[in-house]
Backbone as numpy.savetxt, mean C-alpha at the origin, in Angstrom:
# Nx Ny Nz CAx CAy CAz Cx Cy Cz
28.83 -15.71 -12.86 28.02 -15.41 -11.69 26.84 -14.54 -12.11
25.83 -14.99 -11.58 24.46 -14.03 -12.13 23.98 -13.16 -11.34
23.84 -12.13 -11.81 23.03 -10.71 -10.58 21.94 -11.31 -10.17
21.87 -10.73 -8.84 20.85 -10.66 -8.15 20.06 -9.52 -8.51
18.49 -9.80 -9.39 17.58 -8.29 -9.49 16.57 -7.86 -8.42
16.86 -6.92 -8.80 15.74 -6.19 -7.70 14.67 -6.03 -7.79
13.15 -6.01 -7.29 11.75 -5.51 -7.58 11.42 -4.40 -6.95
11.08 -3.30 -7.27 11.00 -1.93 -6.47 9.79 -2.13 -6.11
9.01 -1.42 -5.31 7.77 -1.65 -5.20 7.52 -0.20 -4.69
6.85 0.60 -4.85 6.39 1.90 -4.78 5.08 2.10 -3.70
4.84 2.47 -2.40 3.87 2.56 -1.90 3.69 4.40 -0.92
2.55 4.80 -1.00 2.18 6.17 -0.36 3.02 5.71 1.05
3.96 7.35 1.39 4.78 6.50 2.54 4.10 7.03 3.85
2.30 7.00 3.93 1.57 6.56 4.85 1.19 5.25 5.64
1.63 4.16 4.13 1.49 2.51 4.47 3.25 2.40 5.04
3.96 2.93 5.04 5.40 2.74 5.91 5.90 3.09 7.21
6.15 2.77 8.16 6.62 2.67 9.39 8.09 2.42 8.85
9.17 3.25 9.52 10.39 3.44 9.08 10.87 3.61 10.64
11.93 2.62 10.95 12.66 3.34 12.17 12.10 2.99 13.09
11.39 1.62 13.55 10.90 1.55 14.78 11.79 0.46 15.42
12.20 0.89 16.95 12.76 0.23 17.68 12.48 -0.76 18.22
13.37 -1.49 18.62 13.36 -2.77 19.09 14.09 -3.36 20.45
13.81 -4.09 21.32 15.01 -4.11 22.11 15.60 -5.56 21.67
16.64 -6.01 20.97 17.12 -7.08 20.68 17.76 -8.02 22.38
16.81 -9.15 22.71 17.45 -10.02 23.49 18.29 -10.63 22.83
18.75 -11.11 21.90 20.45 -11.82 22.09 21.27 -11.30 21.77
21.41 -9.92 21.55 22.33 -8.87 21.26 22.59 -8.15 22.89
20.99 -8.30 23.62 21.42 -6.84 24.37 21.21 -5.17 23.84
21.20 -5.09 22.73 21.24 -3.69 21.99 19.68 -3.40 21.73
19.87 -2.32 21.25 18.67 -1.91 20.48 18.73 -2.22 19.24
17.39 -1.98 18.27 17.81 -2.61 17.01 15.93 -1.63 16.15
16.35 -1.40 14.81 15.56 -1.12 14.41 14.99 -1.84 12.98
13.97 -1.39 12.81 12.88 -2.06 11.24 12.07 -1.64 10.85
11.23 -1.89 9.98 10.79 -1.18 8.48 9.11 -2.25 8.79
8.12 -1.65 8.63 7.19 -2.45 8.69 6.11 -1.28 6.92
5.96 -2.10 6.30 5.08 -1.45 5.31 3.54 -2.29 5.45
2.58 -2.02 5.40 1.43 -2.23 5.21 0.64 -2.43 4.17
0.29 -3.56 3.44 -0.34 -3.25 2.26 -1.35 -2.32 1.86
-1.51 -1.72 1.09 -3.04 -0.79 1.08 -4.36 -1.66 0.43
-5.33 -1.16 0.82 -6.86 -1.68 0.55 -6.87 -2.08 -0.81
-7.54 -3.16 -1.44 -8.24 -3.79 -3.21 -6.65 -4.33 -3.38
-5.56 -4.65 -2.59 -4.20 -5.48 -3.13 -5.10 -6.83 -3.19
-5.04 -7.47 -4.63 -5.87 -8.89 -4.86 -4.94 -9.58 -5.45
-4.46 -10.46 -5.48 -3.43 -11.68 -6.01 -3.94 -12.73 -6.23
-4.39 -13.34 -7.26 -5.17 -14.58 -7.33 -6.64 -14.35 -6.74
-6.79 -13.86 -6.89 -8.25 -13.82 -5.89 -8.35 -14.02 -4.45
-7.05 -13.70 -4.11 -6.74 -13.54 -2.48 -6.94 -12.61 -2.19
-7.44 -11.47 -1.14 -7.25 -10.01 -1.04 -6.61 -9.79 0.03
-5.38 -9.54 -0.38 -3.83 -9.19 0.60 -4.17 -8.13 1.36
-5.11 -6.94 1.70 -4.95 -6.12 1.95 -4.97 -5.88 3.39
-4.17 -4.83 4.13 -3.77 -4.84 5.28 -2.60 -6.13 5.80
-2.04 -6.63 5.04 -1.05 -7.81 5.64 0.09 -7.21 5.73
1.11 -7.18 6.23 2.42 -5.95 6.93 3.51 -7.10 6.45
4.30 -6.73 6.27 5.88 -7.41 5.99 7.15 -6.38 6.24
8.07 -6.35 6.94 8.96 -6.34 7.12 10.18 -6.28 6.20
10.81 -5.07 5.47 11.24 -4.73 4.05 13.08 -4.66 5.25
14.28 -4.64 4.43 15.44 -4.11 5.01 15.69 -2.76 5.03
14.72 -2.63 3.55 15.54 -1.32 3.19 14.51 -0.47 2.49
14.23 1.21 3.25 12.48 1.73 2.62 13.59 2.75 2.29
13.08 3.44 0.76 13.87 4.56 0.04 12.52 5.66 0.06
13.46 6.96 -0.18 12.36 7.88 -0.73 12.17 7.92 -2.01
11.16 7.99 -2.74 10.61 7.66 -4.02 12.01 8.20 -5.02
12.16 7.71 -6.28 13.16 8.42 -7.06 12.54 9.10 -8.24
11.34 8.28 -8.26 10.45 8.92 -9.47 9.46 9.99 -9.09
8.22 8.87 -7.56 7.19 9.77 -7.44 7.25 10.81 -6.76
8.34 11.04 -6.29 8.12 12.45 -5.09 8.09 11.55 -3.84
8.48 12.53 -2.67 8.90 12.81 -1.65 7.58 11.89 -0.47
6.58 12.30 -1.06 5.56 11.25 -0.14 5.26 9.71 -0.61
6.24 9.00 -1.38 6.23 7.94 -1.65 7.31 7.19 -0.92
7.42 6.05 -0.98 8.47 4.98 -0.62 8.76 3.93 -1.59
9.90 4.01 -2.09 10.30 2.48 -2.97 10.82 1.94 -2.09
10.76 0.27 -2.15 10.99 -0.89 -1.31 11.53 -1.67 -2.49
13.18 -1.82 -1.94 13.41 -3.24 -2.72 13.57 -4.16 -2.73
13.23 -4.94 -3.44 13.21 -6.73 -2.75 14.12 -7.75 -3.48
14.55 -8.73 -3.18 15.19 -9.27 -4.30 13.88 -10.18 -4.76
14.33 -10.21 -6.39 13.25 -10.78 -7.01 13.18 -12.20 -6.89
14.02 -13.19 -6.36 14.29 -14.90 -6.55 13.98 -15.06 -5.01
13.35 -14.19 -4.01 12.65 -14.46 -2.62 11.85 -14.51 -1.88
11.12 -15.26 -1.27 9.69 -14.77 -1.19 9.61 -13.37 -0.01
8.53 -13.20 -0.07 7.80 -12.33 0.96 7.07 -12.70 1.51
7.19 -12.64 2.92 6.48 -13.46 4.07 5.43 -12.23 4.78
4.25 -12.16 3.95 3.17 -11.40 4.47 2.32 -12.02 5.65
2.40 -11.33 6.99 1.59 -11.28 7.78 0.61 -10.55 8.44
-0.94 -10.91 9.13 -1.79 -10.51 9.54 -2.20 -11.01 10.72
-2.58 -10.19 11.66 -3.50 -10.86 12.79 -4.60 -11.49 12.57
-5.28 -12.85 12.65 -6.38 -13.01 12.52 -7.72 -12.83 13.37
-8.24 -12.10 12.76 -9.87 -11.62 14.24 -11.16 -12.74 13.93
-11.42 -12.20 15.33 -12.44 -12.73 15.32 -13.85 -12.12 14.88
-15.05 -12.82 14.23 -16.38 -11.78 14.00 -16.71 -10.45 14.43
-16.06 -10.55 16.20 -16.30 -9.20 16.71 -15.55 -7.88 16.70
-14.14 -8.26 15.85 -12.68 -7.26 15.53 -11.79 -7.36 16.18
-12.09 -8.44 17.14 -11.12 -8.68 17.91 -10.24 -10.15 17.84
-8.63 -9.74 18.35 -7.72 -10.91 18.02 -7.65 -11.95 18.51
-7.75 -12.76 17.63 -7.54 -14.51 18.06 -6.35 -14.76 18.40
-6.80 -15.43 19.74 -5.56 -15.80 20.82 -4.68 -17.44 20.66
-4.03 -17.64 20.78 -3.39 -18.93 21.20 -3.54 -19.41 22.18
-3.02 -20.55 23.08 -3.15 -21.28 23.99 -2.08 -20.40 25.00
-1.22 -20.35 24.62 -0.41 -18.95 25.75 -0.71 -17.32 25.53
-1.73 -16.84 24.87 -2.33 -15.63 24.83 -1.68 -14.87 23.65
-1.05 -15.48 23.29 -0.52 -14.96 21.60 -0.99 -14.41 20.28
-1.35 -13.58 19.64 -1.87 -13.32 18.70 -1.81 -14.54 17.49
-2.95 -14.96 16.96 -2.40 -15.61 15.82 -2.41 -15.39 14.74
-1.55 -15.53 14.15 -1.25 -14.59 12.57 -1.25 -15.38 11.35
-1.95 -14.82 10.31 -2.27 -15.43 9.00 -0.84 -15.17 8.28
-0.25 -15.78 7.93 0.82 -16.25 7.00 0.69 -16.25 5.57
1.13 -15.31 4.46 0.95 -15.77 3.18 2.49 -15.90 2.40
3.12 -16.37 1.90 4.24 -16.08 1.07 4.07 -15.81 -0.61
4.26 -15.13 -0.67 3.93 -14.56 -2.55 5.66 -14.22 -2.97
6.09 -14.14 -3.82 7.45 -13.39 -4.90 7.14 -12.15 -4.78
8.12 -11.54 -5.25 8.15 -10.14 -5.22 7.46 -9.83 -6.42
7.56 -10.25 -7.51 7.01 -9.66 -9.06 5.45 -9.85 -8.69
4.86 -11.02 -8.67 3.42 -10.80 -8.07 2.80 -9.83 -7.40
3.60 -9.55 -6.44 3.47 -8.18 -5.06 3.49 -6.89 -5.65
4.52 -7.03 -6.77 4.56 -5.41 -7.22 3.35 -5.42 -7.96
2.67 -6.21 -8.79 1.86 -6.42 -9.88 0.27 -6.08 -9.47
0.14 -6.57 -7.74 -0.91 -6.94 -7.67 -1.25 -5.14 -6.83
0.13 -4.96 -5.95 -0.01 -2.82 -5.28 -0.09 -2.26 -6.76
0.43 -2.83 -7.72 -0.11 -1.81 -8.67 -1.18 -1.86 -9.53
-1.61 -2.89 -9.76 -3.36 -2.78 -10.40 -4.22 -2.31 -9.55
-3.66 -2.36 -8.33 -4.79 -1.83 -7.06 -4.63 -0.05 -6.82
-3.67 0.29 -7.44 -3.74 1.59 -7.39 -4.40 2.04 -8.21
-4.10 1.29 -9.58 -4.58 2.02 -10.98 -6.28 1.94 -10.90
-6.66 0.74 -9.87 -8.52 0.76 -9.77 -8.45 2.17 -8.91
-7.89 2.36 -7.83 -8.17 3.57 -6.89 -7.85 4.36 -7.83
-7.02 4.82 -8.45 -6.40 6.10 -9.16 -8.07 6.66 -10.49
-8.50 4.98 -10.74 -9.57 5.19 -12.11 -11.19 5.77 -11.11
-11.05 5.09 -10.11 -12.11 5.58 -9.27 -12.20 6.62 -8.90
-11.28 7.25 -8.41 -11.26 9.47 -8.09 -11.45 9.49 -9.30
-11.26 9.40 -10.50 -11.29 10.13 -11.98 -12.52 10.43 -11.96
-13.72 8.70 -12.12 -14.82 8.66 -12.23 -15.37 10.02 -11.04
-15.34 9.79 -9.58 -15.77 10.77 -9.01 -15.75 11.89 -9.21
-14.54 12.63 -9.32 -14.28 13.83 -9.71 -15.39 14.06 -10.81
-15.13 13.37 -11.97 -16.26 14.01 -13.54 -17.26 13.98 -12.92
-17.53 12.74 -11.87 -19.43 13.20 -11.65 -19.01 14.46 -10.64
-18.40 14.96 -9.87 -18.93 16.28 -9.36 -18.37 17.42 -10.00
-17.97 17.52 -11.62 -17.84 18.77 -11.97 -18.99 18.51 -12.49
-19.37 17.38 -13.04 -20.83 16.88 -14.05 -21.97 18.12 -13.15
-21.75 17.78 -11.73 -22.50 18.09 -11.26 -22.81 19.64 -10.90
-21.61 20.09 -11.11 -21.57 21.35 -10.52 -22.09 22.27 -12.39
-21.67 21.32 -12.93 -22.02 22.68 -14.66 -23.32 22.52 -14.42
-24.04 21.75 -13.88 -25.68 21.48 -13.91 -26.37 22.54 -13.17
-25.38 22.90 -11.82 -26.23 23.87 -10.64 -25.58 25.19 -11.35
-24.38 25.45 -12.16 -24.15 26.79 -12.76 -24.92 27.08 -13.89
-25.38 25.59 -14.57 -26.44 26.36 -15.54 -27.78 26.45 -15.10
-28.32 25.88 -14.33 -29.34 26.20 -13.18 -29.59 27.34 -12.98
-28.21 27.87 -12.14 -28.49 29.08 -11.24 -27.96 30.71 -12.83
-27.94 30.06 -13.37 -27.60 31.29 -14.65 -26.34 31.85 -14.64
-25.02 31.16 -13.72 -23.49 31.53 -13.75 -23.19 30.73 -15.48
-22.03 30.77 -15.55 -21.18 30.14 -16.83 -20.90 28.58 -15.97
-20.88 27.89 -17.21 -20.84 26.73 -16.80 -18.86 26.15 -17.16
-18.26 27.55 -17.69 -17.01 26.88 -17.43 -15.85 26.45 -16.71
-15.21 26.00 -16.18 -14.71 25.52 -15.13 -13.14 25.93 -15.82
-12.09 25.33 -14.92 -10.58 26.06 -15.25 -10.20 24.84 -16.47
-10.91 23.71 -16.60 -10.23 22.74 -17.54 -10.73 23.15 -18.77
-11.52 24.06 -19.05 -11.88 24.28 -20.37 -11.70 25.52 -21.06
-10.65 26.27 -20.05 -9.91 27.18 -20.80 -8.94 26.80 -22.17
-9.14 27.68 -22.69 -8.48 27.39 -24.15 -6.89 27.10 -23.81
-6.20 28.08 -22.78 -4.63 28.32 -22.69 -4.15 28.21 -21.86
């Protein structure tokens, strides 16, 4: 018999909705779920996933990154059924014939999904870098300007 593996997927647990209720009609009960959100530059093939929501079983608190993260696990041999509202030019949602939202559909694997939230972090993560250097760049320029020291706390020796 062969394991079933898992794909973790790691997202800021700002893109997670945890715990939202439901009222289940064929139960009668209440019932709850997990909605995660993709974050902005997720590109897969030259698709750009970003903002499409899926529906996880099970959202953890990070084990690696700390406490404001979320791992999501997926099984790896299933797809993921990413959905979006589709708008119209003006931001607003396209309706159906009974007033329904209509929703863009994508299915991707899990290994893709993890592959594609994480090159999209590592562009966001390389982009603050770049910013940051240009505004210390900027700031040794106005301290040697204004006749302060131009050293900052990263260039302490210790």
């Amino acid at each position: 018999m062969e394991d079933k593996k898992n794909v973790y997927i790691t997202v800021h647990k700002s893109f997670v909705r945890e715990g939202i209720e439901y009222f289940d009609k064929k139960t009668g009960q209440m019932g709850k779920f997990n909605s995660v959100t993709l974050p902005r530059d997720t590109v897969m093939d030259g698709m750009d996933l970003s903002f499409y929501q899926f529906s996880p079983l099970f959202v953890n608190e990070s084990r690696f990154k700390g406490e404001d993260f979320r791992d999501i696990p997926l099984l790896a041999d299933k797809e993921v059924w990413l959905k979006r509202t589709v708008m119209d030019p003006d931001g607003n949602p396209v309706t159906d014939e009974s007033g329904r939202p209509v929703k863009d559909t994508v299915k991707v694997m899990p290994g893709q999904l993890k592959e594609a939230i994480d090159s999209g972090r590592e562009r966001y993560l390389a982009s603050l870098s770049e910013r940051a250097k240009g505004a210390r760049e900027g700031s040794r320029e106005l301290a040697g300007n204004t006749g302060r020291s131009s050293m900052s706390r990263e260039d302490i020796p210790f």
